[in-house]
mmCIF file of C-alpha atoms and ligand atoms in Angstrom:
data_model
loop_
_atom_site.group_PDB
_atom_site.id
_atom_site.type_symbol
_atom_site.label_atom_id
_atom_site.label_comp_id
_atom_site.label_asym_id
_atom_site.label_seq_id
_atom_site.Cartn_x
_atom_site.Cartn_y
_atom_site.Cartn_z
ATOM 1 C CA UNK M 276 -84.401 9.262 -104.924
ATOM 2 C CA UNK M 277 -87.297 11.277 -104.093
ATOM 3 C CA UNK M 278 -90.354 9.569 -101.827
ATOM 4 C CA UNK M 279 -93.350 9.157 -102.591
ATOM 5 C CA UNK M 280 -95.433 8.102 -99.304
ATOM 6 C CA UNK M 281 -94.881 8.699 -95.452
ATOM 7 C CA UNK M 282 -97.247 7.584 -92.640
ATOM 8 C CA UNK M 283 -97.788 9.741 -89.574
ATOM 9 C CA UNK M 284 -99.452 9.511 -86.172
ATOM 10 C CA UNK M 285 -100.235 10.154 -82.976
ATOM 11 C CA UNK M 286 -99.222 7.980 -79.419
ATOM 12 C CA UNK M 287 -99.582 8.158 -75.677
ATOM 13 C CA UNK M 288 -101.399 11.045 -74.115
ATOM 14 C CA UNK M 289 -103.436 13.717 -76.600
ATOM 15 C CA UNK M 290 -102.128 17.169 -76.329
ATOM 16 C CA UNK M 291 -103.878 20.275 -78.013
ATOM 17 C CA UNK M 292 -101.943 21.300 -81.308
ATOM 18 C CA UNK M 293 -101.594 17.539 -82.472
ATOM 19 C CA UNK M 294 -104.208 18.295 -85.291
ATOM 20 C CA UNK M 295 -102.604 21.718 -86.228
ATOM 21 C CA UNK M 296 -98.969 19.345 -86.617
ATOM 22 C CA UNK M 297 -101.018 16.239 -88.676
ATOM 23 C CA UNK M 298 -102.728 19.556 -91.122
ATOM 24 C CA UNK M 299 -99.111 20.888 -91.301
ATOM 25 C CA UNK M 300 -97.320 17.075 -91.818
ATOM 26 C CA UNK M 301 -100.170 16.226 -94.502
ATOM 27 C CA UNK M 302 -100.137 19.415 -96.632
ATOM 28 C CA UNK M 303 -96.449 19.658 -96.147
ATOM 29 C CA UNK M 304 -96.180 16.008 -97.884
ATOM 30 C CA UNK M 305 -98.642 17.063 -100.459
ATOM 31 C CA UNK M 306 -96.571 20.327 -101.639
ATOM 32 C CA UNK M 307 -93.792 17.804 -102.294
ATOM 33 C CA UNK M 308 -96.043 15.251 -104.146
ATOM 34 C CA UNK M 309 -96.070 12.490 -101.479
ATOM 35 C CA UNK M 310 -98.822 10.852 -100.693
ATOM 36 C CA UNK M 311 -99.740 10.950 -96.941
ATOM 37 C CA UNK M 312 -101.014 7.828 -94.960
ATOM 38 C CA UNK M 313 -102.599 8.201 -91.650
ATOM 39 C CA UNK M 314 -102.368 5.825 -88.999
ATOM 40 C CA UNK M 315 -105.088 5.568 -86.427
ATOM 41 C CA UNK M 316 -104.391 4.491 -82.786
ATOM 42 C CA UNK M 317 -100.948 5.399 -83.072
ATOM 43 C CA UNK M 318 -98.566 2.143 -82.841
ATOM 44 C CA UNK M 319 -101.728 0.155 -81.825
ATOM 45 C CA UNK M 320 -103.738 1.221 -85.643
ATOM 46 C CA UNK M 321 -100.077 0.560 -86.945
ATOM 47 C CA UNK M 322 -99.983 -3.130 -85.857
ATOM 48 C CA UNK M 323 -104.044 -3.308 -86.650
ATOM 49 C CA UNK M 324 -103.241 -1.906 -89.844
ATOM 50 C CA UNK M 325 -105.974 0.786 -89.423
ATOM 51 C CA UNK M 326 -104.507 3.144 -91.674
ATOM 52 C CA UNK M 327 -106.744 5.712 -94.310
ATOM 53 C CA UNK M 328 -104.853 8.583 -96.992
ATOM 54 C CA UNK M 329 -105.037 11.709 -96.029
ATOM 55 C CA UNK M 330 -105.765 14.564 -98.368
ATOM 56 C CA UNK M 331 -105.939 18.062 -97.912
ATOM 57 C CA UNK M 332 -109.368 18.411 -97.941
ATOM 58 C CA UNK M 333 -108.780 15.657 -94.656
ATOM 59 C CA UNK M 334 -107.498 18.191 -92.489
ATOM 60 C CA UNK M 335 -109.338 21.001 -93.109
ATOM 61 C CA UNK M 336 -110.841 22.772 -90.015
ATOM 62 C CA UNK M 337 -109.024 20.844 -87.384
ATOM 63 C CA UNK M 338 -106.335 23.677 -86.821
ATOM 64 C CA UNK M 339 -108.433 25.184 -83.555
ATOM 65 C CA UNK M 340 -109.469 21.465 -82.244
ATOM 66 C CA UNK M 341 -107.992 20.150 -79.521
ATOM 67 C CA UNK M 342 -107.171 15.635 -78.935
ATOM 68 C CA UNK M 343 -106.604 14.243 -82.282
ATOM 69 C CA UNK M 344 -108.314 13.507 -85.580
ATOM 70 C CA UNK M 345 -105.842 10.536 -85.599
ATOM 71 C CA UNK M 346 -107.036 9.167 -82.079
ATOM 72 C CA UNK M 347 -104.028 8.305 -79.564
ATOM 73 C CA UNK M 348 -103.527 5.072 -77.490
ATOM 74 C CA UNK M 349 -101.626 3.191 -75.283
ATOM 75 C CA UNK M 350 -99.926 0.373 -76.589
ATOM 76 C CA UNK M 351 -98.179 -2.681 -74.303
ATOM 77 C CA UNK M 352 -97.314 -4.306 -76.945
ATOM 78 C CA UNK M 353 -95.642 -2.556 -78.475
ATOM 79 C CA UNK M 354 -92.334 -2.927 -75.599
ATOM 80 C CA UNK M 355 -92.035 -6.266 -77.088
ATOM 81 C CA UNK M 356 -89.191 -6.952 -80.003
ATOM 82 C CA UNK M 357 -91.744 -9.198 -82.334
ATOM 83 C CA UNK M 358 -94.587 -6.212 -82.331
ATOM 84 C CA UNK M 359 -91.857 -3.749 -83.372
ATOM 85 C CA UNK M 360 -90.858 -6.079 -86.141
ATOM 86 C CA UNK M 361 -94.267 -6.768 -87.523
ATOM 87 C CA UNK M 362 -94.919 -2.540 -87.279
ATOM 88 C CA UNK M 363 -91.921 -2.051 -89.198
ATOM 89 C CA UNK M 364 -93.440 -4.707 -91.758
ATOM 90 C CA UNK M 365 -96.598 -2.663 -91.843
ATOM 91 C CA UNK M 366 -94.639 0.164 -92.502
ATOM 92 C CA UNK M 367 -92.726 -1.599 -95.502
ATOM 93 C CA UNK M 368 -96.434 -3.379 -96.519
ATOM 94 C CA UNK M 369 -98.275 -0.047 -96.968
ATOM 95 C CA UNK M 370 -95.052 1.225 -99.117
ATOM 96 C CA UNK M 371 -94.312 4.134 -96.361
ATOM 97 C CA UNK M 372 -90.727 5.551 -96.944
ATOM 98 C CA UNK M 373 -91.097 7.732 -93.987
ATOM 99 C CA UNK M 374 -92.958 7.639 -90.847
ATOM 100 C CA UNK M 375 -93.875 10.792 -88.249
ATOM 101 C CA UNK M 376 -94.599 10.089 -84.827
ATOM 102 C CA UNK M 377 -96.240 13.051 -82.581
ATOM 103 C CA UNK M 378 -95.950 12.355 -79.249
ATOM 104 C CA UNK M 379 -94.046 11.942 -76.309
ATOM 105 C CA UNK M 380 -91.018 10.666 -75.181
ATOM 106 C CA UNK M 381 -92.453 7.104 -74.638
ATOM 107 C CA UNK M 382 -93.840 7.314 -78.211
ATOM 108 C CA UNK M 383 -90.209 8.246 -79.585
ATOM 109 C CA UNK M 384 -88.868 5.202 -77.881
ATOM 110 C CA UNK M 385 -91.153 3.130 -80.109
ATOM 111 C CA UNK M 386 -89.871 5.487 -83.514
ATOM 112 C CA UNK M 387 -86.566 4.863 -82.329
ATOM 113 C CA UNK M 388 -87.323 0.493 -82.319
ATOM 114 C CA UNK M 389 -88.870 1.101 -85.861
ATOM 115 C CA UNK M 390 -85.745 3.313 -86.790
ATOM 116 C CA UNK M 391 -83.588 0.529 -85.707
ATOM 117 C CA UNK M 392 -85.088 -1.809 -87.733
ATOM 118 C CA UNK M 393 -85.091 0.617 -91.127
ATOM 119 C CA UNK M 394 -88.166 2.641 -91.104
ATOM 120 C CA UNK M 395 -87.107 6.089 -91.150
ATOM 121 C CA UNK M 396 -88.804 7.771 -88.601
ATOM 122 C CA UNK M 397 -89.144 11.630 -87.652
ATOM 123 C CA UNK M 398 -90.195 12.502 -84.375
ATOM 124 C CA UNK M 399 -92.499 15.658 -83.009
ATOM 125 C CA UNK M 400 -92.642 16.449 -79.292
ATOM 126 C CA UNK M 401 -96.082 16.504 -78.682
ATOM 127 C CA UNK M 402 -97.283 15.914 -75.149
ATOM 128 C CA UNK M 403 -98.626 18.622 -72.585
ATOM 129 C CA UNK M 404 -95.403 17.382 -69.577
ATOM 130 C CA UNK M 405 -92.480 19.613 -71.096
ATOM 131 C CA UNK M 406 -90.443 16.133 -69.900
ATOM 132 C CA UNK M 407 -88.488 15.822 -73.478
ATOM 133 C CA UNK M 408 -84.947 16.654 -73.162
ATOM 134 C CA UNK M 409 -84.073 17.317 -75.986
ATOM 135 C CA UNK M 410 -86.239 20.575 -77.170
ATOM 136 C CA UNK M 411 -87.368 23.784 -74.879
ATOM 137 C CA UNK M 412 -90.603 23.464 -76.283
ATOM 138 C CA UNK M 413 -93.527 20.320 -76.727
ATOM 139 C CA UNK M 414 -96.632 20.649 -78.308
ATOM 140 C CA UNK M 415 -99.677 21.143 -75.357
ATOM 141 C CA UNK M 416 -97.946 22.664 -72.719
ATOM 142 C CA UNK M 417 -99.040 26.114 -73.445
ATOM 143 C CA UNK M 418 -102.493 25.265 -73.527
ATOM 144 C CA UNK M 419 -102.306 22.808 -70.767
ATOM 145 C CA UNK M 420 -100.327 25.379 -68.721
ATOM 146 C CA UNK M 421 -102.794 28.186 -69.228
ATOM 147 C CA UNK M 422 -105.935 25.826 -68.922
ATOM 148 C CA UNK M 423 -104.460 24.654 -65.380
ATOM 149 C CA UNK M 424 -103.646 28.606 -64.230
ATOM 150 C CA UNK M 425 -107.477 29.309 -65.166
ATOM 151 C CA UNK M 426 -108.788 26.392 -63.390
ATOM 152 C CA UNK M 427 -106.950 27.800 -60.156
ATOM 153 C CA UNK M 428 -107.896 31.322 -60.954
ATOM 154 C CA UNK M 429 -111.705 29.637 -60.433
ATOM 155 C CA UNK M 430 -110.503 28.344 -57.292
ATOM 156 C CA UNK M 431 -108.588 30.867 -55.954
ATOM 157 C CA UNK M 432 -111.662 32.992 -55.705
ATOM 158 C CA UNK M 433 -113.861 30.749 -53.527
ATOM 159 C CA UNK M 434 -110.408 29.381 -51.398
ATOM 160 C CA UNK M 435 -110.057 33.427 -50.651
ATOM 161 C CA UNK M 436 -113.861 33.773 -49.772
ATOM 162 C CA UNK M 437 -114.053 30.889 -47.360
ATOM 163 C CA UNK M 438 -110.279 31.753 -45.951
ATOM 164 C CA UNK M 439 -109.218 28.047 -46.817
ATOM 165 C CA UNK M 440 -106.196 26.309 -47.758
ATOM 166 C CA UNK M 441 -106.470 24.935 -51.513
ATOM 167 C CA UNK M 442 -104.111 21.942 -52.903
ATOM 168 C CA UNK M 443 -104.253 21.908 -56.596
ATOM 169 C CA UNK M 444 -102.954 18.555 -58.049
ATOM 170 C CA UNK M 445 -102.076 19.434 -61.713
ATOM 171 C CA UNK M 446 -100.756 16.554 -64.059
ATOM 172 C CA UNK M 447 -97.573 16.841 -65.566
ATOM 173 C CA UNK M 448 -96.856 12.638 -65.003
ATOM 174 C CA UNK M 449 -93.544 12.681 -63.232
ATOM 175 C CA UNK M 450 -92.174 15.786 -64.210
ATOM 176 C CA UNK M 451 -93.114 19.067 -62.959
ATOM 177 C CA UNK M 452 -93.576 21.475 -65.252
ATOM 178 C CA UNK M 453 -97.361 22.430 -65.306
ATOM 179 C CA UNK M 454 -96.966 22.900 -61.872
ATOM 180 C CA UNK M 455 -94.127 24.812 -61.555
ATOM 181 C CA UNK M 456 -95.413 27.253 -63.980
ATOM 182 C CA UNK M 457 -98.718 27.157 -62.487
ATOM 183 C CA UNK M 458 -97.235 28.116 -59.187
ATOM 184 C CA UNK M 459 -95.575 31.116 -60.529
ATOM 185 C CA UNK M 460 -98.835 32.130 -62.382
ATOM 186 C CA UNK M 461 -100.975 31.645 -59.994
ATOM 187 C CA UNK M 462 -98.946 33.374 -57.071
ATOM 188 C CA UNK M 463 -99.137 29.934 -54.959
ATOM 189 C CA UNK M 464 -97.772 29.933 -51.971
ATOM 190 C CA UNK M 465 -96.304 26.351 -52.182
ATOM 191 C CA UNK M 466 -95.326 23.973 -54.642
ATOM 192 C CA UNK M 467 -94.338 20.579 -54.502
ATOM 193 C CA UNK M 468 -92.620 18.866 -57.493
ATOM 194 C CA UNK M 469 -91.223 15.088 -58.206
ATOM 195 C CA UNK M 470 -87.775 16.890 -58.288
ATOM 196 C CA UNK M 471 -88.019 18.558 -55.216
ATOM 197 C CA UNK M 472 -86.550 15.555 -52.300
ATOM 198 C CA UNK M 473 -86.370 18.310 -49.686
ATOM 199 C CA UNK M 474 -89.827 19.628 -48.696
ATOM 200 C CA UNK M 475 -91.296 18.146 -45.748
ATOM 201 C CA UNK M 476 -94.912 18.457 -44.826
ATOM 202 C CA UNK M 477 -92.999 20.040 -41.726
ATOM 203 C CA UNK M 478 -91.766 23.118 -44.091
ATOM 204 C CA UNK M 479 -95.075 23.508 -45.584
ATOM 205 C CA UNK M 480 -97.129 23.587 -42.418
ATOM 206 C CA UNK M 481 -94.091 26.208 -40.671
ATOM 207 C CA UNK M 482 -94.651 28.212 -44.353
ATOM 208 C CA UNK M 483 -98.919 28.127 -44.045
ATOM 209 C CA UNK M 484 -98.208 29.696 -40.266
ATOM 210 C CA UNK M 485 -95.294 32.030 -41.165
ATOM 211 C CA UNK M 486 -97.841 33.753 -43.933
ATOM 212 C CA UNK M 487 -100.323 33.489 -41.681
ATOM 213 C CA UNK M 488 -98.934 35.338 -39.090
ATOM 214 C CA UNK M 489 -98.276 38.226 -41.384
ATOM 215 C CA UNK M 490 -101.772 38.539 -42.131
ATOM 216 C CA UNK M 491 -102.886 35.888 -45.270
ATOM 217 C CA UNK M 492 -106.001 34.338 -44.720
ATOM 218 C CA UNK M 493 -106.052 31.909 -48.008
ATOM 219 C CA UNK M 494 -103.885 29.459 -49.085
ATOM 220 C CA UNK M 495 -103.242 27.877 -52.504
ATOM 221 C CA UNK M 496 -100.313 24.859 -52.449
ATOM 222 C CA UNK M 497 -99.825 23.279 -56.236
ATOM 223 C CA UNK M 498 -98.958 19.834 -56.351
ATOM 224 C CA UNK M 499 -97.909 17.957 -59.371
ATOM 225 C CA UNK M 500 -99.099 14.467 -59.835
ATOM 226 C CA UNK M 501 -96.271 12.402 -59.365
ATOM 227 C CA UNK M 502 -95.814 13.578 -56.111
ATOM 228 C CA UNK M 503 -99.536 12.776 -54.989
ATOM 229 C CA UNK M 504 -100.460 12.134 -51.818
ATOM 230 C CA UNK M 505 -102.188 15.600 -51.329
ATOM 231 C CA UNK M 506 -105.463 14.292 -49.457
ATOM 232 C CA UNK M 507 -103.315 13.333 -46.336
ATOM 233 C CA UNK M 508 -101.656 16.777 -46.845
ATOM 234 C CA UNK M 509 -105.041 18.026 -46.736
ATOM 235 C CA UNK M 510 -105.937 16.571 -43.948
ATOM 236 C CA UNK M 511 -102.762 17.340 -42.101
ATOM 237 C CA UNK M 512 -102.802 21.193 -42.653
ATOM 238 C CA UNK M 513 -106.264 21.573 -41.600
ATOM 239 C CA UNK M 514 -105.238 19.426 -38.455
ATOM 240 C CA UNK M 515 -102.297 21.281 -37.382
ATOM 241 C CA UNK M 516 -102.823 24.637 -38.310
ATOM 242 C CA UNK M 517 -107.255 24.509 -37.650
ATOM 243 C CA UNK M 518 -107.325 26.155 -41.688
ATOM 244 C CA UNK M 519 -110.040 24.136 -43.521
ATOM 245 C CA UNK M 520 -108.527 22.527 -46.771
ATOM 246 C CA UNK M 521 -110.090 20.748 -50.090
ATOM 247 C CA UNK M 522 -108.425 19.691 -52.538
ATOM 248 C CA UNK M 523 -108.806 19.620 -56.432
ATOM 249 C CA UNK M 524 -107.663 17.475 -59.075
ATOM 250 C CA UNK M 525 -107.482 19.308 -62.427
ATOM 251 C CA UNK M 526 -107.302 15.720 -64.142
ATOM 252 C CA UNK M 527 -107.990 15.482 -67.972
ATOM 253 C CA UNK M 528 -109.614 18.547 -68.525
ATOM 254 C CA UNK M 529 -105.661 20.205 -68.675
ATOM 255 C CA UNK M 530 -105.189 17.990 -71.464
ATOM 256 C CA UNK M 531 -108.232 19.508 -73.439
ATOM 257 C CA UNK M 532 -109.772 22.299 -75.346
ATOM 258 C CA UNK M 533 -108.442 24.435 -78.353
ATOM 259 C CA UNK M 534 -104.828 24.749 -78.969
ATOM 260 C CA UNK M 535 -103.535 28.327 -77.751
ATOM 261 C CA UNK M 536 -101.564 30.598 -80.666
ATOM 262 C CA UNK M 537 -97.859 29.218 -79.532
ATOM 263 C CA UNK M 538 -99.122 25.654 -80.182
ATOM 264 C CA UNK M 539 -100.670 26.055 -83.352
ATOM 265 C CA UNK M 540 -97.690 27.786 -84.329
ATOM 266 C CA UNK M 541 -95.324 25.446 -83.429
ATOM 267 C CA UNK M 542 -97.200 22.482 -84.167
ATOM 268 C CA UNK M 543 -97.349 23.740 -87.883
ATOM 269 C CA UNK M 544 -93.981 24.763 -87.618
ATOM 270 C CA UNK M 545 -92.076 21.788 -86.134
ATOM 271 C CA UNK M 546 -94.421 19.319 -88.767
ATOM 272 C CA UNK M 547 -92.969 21.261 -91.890
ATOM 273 C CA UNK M 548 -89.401 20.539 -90.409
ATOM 274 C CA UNK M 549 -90.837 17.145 -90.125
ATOM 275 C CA UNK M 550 -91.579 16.701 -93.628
ATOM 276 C CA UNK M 551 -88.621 18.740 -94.755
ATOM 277 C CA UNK M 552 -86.275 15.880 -93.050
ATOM 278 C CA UNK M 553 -87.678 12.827 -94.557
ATOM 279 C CA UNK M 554 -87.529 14.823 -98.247
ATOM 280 C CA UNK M 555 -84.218 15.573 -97.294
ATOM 281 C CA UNK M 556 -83.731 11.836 -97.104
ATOM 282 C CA UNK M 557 -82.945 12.456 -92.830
ATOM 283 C CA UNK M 558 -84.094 10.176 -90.422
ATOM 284 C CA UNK M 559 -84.317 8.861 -87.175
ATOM 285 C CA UNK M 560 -84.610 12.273 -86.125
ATOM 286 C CA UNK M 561 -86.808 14.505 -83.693
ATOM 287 C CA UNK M 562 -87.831 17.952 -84.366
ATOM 288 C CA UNK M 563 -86.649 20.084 -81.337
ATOM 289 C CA UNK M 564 -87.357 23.772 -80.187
ATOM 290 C CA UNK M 565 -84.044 25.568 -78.952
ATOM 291 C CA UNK M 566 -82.887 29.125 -78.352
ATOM 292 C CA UNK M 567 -85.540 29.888 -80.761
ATOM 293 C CA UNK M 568 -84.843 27.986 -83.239
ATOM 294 C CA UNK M 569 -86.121 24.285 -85.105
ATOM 295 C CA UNK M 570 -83.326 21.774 -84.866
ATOM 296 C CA UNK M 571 -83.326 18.306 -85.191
ATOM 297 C CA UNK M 572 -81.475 15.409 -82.926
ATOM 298 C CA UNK M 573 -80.667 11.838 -83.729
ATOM 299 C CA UNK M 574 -83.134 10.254 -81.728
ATOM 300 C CA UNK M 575 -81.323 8.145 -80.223
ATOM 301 C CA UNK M 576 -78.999 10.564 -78.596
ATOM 302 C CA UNK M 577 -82.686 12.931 -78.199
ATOM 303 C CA UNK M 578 -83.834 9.939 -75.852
ATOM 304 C CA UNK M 579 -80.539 10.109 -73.662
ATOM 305 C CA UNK M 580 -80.593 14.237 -73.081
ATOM 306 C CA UNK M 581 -81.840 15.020 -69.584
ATOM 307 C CA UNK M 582 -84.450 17.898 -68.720
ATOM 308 C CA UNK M 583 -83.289 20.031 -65.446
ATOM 309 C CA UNK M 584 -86.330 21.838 -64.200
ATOM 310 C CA UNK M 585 -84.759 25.760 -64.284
ATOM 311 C CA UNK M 586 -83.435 26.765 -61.132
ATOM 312 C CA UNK M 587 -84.115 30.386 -61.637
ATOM 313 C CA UNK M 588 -87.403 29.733 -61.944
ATOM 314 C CA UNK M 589 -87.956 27.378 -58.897
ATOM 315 C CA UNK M 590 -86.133 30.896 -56.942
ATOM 316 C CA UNK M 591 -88.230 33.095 -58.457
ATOM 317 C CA UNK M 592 -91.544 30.987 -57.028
ATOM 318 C CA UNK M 593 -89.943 30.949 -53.316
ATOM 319 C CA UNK M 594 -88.791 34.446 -53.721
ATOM 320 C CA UNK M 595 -92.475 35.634 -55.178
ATOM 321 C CA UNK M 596 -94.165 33.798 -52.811
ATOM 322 C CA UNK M 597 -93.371 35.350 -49.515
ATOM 323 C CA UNK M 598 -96.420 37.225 -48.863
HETATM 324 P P1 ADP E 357 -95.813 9.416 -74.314
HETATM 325 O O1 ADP E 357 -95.452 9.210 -75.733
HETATM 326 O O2 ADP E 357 -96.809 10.521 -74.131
HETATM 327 O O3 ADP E 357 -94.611 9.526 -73.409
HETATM 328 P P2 ADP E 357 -96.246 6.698 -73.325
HETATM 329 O O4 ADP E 357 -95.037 6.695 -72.460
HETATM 330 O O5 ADP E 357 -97.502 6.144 -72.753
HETATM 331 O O6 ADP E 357 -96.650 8.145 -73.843
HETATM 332 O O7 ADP E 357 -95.881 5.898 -74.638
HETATM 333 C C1 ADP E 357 -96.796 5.806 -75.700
HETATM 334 C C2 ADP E 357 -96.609 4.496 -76.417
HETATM 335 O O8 ADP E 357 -95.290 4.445 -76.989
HETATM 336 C C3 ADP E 357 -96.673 3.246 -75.553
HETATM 337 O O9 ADP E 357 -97.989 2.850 -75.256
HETATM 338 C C4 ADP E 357 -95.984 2.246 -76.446
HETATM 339 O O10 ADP E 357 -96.822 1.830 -77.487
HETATM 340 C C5 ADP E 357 -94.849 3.097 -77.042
HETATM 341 N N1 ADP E 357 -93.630 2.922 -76.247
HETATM 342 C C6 ADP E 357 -93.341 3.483 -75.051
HETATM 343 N N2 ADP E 357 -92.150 3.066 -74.599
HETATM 344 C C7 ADP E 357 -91.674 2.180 -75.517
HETATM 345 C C8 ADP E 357 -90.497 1.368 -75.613
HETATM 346 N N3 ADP E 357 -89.577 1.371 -74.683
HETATM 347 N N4 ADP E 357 -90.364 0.607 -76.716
HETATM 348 C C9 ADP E 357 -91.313 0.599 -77.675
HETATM 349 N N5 ADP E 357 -92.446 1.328 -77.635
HETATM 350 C C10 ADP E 357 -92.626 2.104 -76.584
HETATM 351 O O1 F6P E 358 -98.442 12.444 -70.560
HETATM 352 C C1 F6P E 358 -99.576 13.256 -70.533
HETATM 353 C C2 F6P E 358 -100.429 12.931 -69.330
HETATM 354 O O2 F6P E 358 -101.587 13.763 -69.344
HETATM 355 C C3 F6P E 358 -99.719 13.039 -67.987
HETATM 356 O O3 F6P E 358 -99.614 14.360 -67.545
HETATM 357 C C4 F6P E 358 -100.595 12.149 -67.152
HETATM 358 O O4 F6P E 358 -99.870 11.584 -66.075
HETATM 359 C C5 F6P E 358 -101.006 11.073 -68.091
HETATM 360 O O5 F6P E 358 -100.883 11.593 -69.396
HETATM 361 C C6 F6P E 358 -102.408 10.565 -67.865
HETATM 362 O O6 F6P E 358 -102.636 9.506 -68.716
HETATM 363 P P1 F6P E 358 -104.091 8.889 -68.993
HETATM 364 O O7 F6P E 358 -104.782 9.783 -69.960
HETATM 365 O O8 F6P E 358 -103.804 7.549 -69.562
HETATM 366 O O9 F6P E 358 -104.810 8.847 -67.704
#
């Protein structure tokens, strides 16, 4: 039996491309005659019932804007067993057959609850961390990633004018992603991750001296957030070693601006795959990226994979970084 009407929205943190996915979810619904509901808040609108159609017309011009037409939240609530039941009612109340979540892997425990309780959910990795085991690829990190390596571009030039040491706290939650990549991009000559249990300040003050005792006069360390403490770093290198240090916080302004060409095209891409599931009467499934290809998972067994950060990468940024 074919459906005829499918929610969709967006939870947790915004991440650029979520508006090219809800234009590709929305007109992919419409070329197969279902009617497309959108929920606002994510699980909080759900629960609220703040829900409007969404037409065509709805999502024109949004491909090149970065958050969410759909807004994004937060919601506690939602961990508990009786909100879960009475979103799943909401679900069944405004006659949704199908529901797409964009989001992260917090937001795909919540589609999983509704799955288990019958809503037939379909997930899309959307969040700027790259922390979702199950796919290569989530929506935001290429524009997160390349907003970050800009941002230290900016600061690499004063850091190298005033010979200084520069921390660079990127986001990335616990996972370490952005700044891994960052620190390759960038050329940093440290990075310290939530995976990494190893470094010590120790090995990062021996590294500052080593490199600057073969002539490098600036210094740019990249920190991801869940490691955090980098004002005490800051005030240890410039204590030890005499090199002044500041440090910057990229905060939200990694998580904005307009979606680069590899999110809008897989945002559009993974939301037809979307679509194509729930008319294929599949559910409880996420859309994954993977050897270059659009798969989907259960999502329950999505939620148990593991991400490893790659270990030729973390060589490649000691190797590169020996100046
Ligand atoms: P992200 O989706 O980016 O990982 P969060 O981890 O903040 O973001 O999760 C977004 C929302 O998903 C939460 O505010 C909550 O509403 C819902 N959620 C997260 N974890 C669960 C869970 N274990 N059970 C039900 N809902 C959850
Ligand atoms: O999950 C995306 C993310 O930007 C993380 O990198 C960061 O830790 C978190 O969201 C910040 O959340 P908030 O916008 O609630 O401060």
């Amino acid at each position: 039996m074919s459906i005829k009407k499918i929610g969709v929205l967006t939870s947790g943190g915004d991440a650029p491309g979520m508006n090219a996915a809800i234009r590709s979810v929305v007109r992919t619904a419409i070329s197969h005659n279902i009617e497309v509901l959108g929920i606002k808040n994510g699980y909080k609108g759900l629960l609220a019932g703040d829900i409007v159609q969404l037409k065509s017309r709805d999502v024109s011009d949004i491909i090149h804007r970065g958050g969410t037409i759909l807004q994004t939240a937060r919601c506690k609530e939602f961990m508990k067993a009786e909100y879960q039941e009475r979103g799943a009612d909401m679900c069944r109340v405004f006659g949704m057959e199908g529901l797409v979540v964009i989001g992260g892997d917090g937001s795909f425990q919540g589609a999983e609850k509704l799955a288990n309780l019958g809503i037939n959910t379909v997930g899309i990795p959307g969040t700027i961390d790259l922390d979702i085991g199950c796919t290569e690829y989530t929506i935001g990190f290429d524009t997160a990633v390349n907003t970050a390596m800009d941002a230290i571009n900016r600061i690499l030039d004063t850091s190298s004018s005033h010979s200084r040491c520069s921390i660079v706290e990127v986001m990335g939650r616990n996972a370490g992603y952005i700044a891994l990549w960052c620190a390759i991009d960038t050329g940093s000559e440290i990075v310290i991750l939530p995976e990494m249990h190893d470094i010590t300040d120790d090995d990062i003050i021996k590294n500052i001296v080593e490199n600057r005792n073969r002539g490098k006069k600036h210094f740019l360390i990249v920190v991801a957030e869940g490691v955090g403490a980098s004002d005490a770093l800051a005030h240890k290198v410039e204590h030890i070693t005499g090199i002044e240090s500041r440090v910057t916080v990229l905060g939200h302004l990694q998580r904005g601006g307009s979606p680069s060409a590899l999110d809008r095209m897989h945002a559009s891409l993974m939301g037809v795959h979307a679509v194509d599931l729930l008319v294929e009467g599949k559910a409880k499934r996420v859309v994954s990226y993977v050897k270059g290809e659009y798969v989907d998972y259960d999502i329950n067994e999505a939620l148990k994979m593991k991400k490893e950060l790659s270990q030729e990468m973390l060589r490649a940024s000691k190797i590169l970084s020996v100046k």
